[in-house]
Amino acid sequence: MPHPTSRTDAAPPPGPGEVLAARLDLLHRRLTELGSLVVAFSGGADSALLLAAAVRALGPDQVIAATGDSASLSRRERGAVRDIAAELGANHVFVGTHELETAGYRENSTSRCWFCKDELATRLRELADRIGFAQVATGTNHDDLADPFRPGIRAAALQGVVTPLADVGLSKEQVRAASRAWSLPTWDKPASPCLSSRVAYGLTITRERLARVDAAEQALRDSLRGAGIASYDLRVRDLGDSALIQVDRPAVAAVAACREALDAVRATGFASVEVDPGGFRSGSLNQITERITSGS
């Protein structure tokens, strides 16, 4: 006879699919409670899932996708956000932001994102008030909250911006799983943070510097495509006079040997170009900056 405390008759714990379904149901209810929503829309997986869920919960007339329009938005992403929002059935607007007018942003310290998100939240709140919408929301997921290096999240929170994905416990993996189940075009889209994230900390952010990075990454993509070299993630890091190319580790050797690609990046205005032997990894700019400042 089983011990009184035995769990032999207990139901098995819910599987990943059941957990995801439960959290999506919570998300639907959370969004319904909000009433109307301005979604800070970057065109990435997180904000696209939030936008799609908001349109489902509230209807397209109560949701608007808003993208911050500044020099830190690449030409490639500028076109993508419009197309993705339209595919999701959402109205979309660009909202001018002026973070480059803020000294704290231009100085490009490790708190740069604070000034960016504070500016964006201010402009989106102004938009929401102007059109009579109740809330502004970002696609912050639950994993983001555990990252200690996210000053922008704190800045947005102080502005009263809501985070529905994080509120219901959706992780990045679950965001991608839900996006795939809903056939969203962003389910496997690589992360594409703003152009300023390519600039080593301490180097002044300018329109010219951001335009150079934008041109360098587009030139690199075009060259690698022509050479038949694939890389899911790709960055050109601005280290001042030099550029550091980061691609997926399996592609490092091929890219390093591709003279056309290196020359294409150099032609955008860098004195020298090298390929990071460690390949792409998120957050590597901190290590790169330490290397520059230490002179090693």
Short mmCIF file of N, CA and C in Angstrom, two decimals, residues 262-270:
data_model
loop_
_atom_site.label_atom_id
_atom_site.label_comp_id
_atom_site.label_asym_id
_atom_site.label_seq_id
_atom_site.Cartn_x
_atom_site.Cartn_y
_atom_site.Cartn_z
N LEU A 262 36.26 41.58 -46.92
CA LEU A 262 37.08 42.48 -46.10
C LEU A 262 37.28 43.82 -46.79
N ASP A 263 37.52 43.79 -48.09
CA ASP A 263 37.71 45.03 -48.83
C ASP A 263 36.43 45.86 -48.86
N ALA A 264 35.28 45.18 -48.94
CA ALA A 264 34.00 45.89 -48.98
C ALA A 264 33.76 46.65 -47.68
N VAL A 265 34.10 46.04 -46.56
CA VAL A 265 33.95 46.71 -45.27
C VAL A 265 34.94 47.86 -45.15
N ARG A 266 36.17 47.62 -45.55
CA ARG A 266 37.20 48.66 -45.48
C ARG A 266 36.81 49.87 -46.33
N ALA A 267 36.16 49.63 -47.44
CA ALA A 267 35.78 50.71 -48.36
C ALA A 267 34.74 51.65 -47.78
N THR A 268 34.08 51.25 -46.72
CA THR A 268 33.07 52.14 -46.11
C THR A 268 33.70 53.16 -45.18
N GLY A 269 35.02 53.09 -44.99
CA GLY A 269 35.68 54.13 -44.22
C GLY A 269 36.54 53.68 -43.06
N PHE A 270 36.80 52.38 -42.96
CA PHE A 270 37.66 51.87 -41.89
C PHE A 270 39.08 51.69 -42.41
#
